[in-house]
């Protein structure tokens, strides 16, 4: 079984209007915090793997590491261990996961912040509970800047 994800010219998945960010950080990093990207430990980025495992335990997933847009049904937890935040990230395409039951697309991205594309507010509610249960943070564009503005600057 396969699914697909079509994209517009800007790379946004077609048919998904809202975007939520999933990150090891609770805000957009300030310029003097960019060095935090170099200090993210495996125990922190592996939280993304834990999230992927929860997703495969609870939903039918279709995923791919290619940029073709064709996603295959996931049958093994090993497949959900993304390469993007690991030693295998060199030259790797990001993991793209489509969850038909939630009508959403979840994508790996660099900088320890992934994207969750959705339309239905119920989808983000369900997804948010999974995100926080593994110790990750989530926010939308506006919240990310609000959180950043309230962050304590690094001295």
mmCIF file of C-alpha atoms in Angstrom:
data_model
loop_
_atom_site.group_PDB
_atom_site.id
_atom_site.type_symbol
_atom_site.label_atom_id
_atom_site.label_comp_id
_atom_site.label_asym_id
_atom_site.label_seq_id
_atom_site.Cartn_x
_atom_site.Cartn_y
_atom_site.Cartn_z
ATOM 1 C CA UNK A 1 0.000 0.000 0.000
ATOM 2 C CA UNK A 2 1.245 3.490 -0.802
ATOM 3 C CA UNK A 3 0.239 7.093 -0.217
ATOM 4 C CA UNK A 4 1.652 10.289 -1.652
ATOM 5 C CA UNK A 5 2.390 13.840 -0.601
ATOM 6 C CA UNK A 6 2.290 16.487 -3.308
ATOM 7 C CA UNK A 7 4.030 19.802 -2.678
ATOM 8 C CA UNK A 8 3.628 23.324 -3.953
ATOM 9 C CA UNK A 9 6.505 25.453 -5.318
ATOM 10 C CA UNK A 10 7.520 26.440 -1.792
ATOM 11 C CA UNK A 11 7.785 22.813 -0.636
ATOM 12 C CA UNK A 12 4.644 22.942 1.507
ATOM 13 C CA UNK A 13 2.491 19.788 1.387
ATOM 14 C CA UNK A 14 -0.607 20.553 -0.674
ATOM 15 C CA UNK A 15 -3.877 20.299 1.238
ATOM 16 C CA UNK A 16 -2.496 21.150 4.683
ATOM 17 C CA UNK A 17 -3.062 24.706 5.876
ATOM 18 C CA UNK A 18 -1.611 24.702 9.407
ATOM 19 C CA UNK A 19 1.890 24.025 10.617
ATOM 20 C CA UNK A 20 3.111 23.228 14.113
ATOM 21 C CA UNK A 21 6.799 22.925 15.004
ATOM 22 C CA UNK A 22 8.116 20.032 17.096
ATOM 23 C CA UNK A 23 11.479 20.672 18.721
ATOM 24 C CA UNK A 24 13.935 19.854 21.467
ATOM 25 C CA UNK A 25 13.826 23.610 22.163
ATOM 26 C CA UNK A 26 10.809 25.437 23.575
ATOM 27 C CA UNK A 27 11.278 28.527 21.374
ATOM 28 C CA UNK A 28 12.942 29.886 18.259
ATOM 29 C CA UNK A 29 16.588 30.265 19.138
ATOM 30 C CA UNK A 30 18.003 33.747 19.639
ATOM 31 C CA UNK A 31 21.175 34.539 17.652
ATOM 32 C CA UNK A 32 23.308 34.121 20.759
ATOM 33 C CA UNK A 33 21.712 30.684 21.305
ATOM 34 C CA UNK A 34 22.592 29.183 17.915
ATOM 35 C CA UNK A 35 25.480 27.354 19.608
ATOM 36 C CA UNK A 36 22.794 25.247 21.356
ATOM 37 C CA UNK A 37 22.427 23.365 18.066
ATOM 38 C CA UNK A 38 25.960 21.998 18.539
ATOM 39 C CA UNK A 39 25.274 20.792 22.065
ATOM 40 C CA UNK A 40 22.129 18.690 21.497
ATOM 41 C CA UNK A 41 22.837 15.261 22.954
ATOM 42 C CA UNK A 42 21.703 11.937 21.464
ATOM 43 C CA UNK A 43 19.378 11.501 24.453
ATOM 44 C CA UNK A 44 17.588 14.672 23.314
ATOM 45 C CA UNK A 45 17.334 13.994 19.562
ATOM 46 C CA UNK A 46 16.324 10.385 20.182
ATOM 47 C CA UNK A 47 13.083 11.789 21.611
ATOM 48 C CA UNK A 48 12.067 12.178 17.958
ATOM 49 C CA UNK A 49 12.554 8.417 17.557
ATOM 50 C CA UNK A 50 10.385 7.820 20.637
ATOM 51 C CA UNK A 51 7.670 9.981 19.089
ATOM 52 C CA UNK A 52 7.896 8.030 15.828
ATOM 53 C CA UNK A 53 7.570 4.757 17.755
ATOM 54 C CA UNK A 54 4.436 6.022 19.518
ATOM 55 C CA UNK A 55 2.977 6.983 16.171
ATOM 56 C CA UNK A 56 3.562 3.546 14.658
ATOM 57 C CA UNK A 57 2.096 1.861 17.747
ATOM 58 C CA UNK A 58 -1.114 3.908 17.501
ATOM 59 C CA UNK A 59 -1.648 4.673 13.802
ATOM 60 C CA UNK A 60 -1.212 3.332 10.316
ATOM 61 C CA UNK A 61 1.740 5.258 8.870
ATOM 62 C CA UNK A 62 3.096 5.796 5.391
ATOM 63 C CA UNK A 63 6.662 7.048 5.182
ATOM 64 C CA UNK A 64 9.652 7.644 2.972
ATOM 65 C CA UNK A 65 13.239 8.848 3.068
ATOM 66 C CA UNK A 66 13.074 9.946 -0.561
ATOM 67 C CA UNK A 67 11.936 13.216 -2.046
ATOM 68 C CA UNK A 68 9.702 11.421 -4.557
ATOM 69 C CA UNK A 69 6.500 12.037 -2.592
ATOM 70 C CA UNK A 70 5.610 8.315 -2.710
ATOM 71 C CA UNK A 71 5.224 6.897 0.794
ATOM 72 C CA UNK A 72 5.091 3.194 1.699
ATOM 73 C CA UNK A 73 3.210 1.668 4.601
ATOM 74 C CA UNK A 74 5.391 1.342 7.693
ATOM 75 C CA UNK A 75 5.432 -2.114 9.224
ATOM 76 C CA UNK A 76 8.534 -1.926 11.436
ATOM 77 C CA UNK A 77 9.559 0.391 14.265
ATOM 78 C CA UNK A 78 13.098 0.397 12.877
ATOM 79 C CA UNK A 79 11.927 2.387 9.878
ATOM 80 C CA UNK A 80 10.779 5.229 12.109
ATOM 81 C CA UNK A 81 14.251 5.788 13.536
ATOM 82 C CA UNK A 82 14.980 8.825 11.459
ATOM 83 C CA UNK A 83 18.406 9.362 9.980
ATOM 84 C CA UNK A 84 18.204 13.126 10.000
ATOM 85 C CA UNK A 85 19.338 13.635 13.599
ATOM 86 C CA UNK A 86 21.806 10.753 13.647
ATOM 87 C CA UNK A 87 25.267 9.901 12.415
ATOM 88 C CA UNK A 88 23.638 8.744 9.157
ATOM 89 C CA UNK A 89 22.315 12.206 8.258
ATOM 90 C CA UNK A 90 25.036 13.007 5.719
ATOM 91 C CA UNK A 91 23.301 13.107 2.347
ATOM 92 C CA UNK A 92 20.077 11.595 3.740
ATOM 93 C CA UNK A 93 16.642 12.785 2.741
ATOM 94 C CA UNK A 94 14.353 13.704 5.633
ATOM 95 C CA UNK A 95 11.815 11.204 6.907
ATOM 96 C CA UNK A 96 8.295 12.157 5.793
ATOM 97 C CA UNK A 97 5.381 10.461 7.571
ATOM 98 C CA UNK A 98 1.738 10.675 6.527
ATOM 99 C CA UNK A 99 -0.889 9.677 9.105
ATOM 100 C CA UNK A 100 -4.195 9.277 7.248
ATOM 101 C CA UNK A 101 -6.243 8.841 10.433
ATOM 102 C CA UNK A 102 -5.118 12.278 11.647
ATOM 103 C CA UNK A 103 -5.055 13.721 8.112
ATOM 104 C CA UNK A 104 -1.570 15.097 8.661
ATOM 105 C CA UNK A 105 2.036 15.016 7.472
ATOM 106 C CA UNK A 106 4.991 14.967 9.880
ATOM 107 C CA UNK A 107 8.446 15.806 8.516
ATOM 108 C CA UNK A 108 11.976 15.714 9.851
ATOM 109 C CA UNK A 109 14.074 18.841 9.413
ATOM 110 C CA UNK A 110 17.524 19.988 10.449
ATOM 111 C CA UNK A 111 18.024 22.180 13.521
ATOM 112 C CA UNK A 112 16.182 19.707 15.770
ATOM 113 C CA UNK A 113 12.818 21.134 14.769
ATOM 114 C CA UNK A 114 10.357 19.022 12.765
ATOM 115 C CA UNK A 115 7.130 20.097 11.058
ATOM 116 C CA UNK A 116 3.588 18.832 11.637
ATOM 117 C CA UNK A 117 1.193 19.841 8.819
ATOM 118 C CA UNK A 118 -2.540 19.512 9.527
ATOM 119 C CA UNK A 119 -6.012 20.973 8.968
ATOM 120 C CA UNK A 120 -8.173 19.609 11.785
ATOM 121 C CA UNK A 121 -7.658 21.193 15.246
ATOM 122 C CA UNK A 122 -8.395 17.778 16.776
ATOM 123 C CA UNK A 123 -5.319 16.394 14.993
ATOM 124 C CA UNK A 124 -2.972 18.859 16.676
ATOM 125 C CA UNK A 125 -4.582 18.179 20.043
ATOM 126 C CA UNK A 126 -3.915 14.432 19.724
ATOM 127 C CA UNK A 127 -0.440 14.975 18.267
ATOM 128 C CA UNK A 128 0.485 17.501 20.981
ATOM 129 C CA UNK A 129 -0.206 14.952 23.696
ATOM 130 C CA UNK A 130 2.171 12.488 22.028
ATOM 131 C CA UNK A 131 4.843 15.170 21.556
ATOM 132 C CA UNK A 132 4.845 16.260 25.191
ATOM 133 C CA UNK A 133 4.703 12.661 26.442
ATOM 134 C CA UNK A 134 8.193 12.023 25.000
ATOM 135 C CA UNK A 135 9.638 15.296 26.320
ATOM 136 C CA UNK A 136 9.590 17.369 23.136
ATOM 137 C CA UNK A 137 8.113 20.845 22.709
ATOM 138 C CA UNK A 138 5.674 22.113 20.100
ATOM 139 C CA UNK A 139 4.598 25.567 19.043
ATOM 140 C CA UNK A 140 3.204 27.414 16.054
ATOM 141 C CA UNK A 141 4.969 30.333 14.367
ATOM 142 C CA UNK A 142 3.424 32.974 16.662
ATOM 143 C CA UNK A 143 4.037 30.969 19.857
ATOM 144 C CA UNK A 144 7.649 30.310 18.840
ATOM 145 C CA UNK A 145 8.364 34.020 18.630
ATOM 146 C CA UNK A 146 6.442 34.752 21.846
ATOM 147 C CA UNK A 147 8.392 32.048 23.670
ATOM 148 C CA UNK A 148 11.644 33.390 22.202
ATOM 149 C CA UNK A 149 10.837 36.942 23.295
ATOM 150 C CA UNK A 150 10.228 35.662 26.835
ATOM 151 C CA UNK A 151 13.408 33.544 26.871
ATOM 152 C CA UNK A 152 16.269 34.573 29.082
ATOM 153 C CA UNK A 153 19.238 35.665 26.969
ATOM 154 C CA UNK A 154 22.441 33.643 27.288
ATOM 155 C CA UNK A 155 25.071 35.567 29.230
#
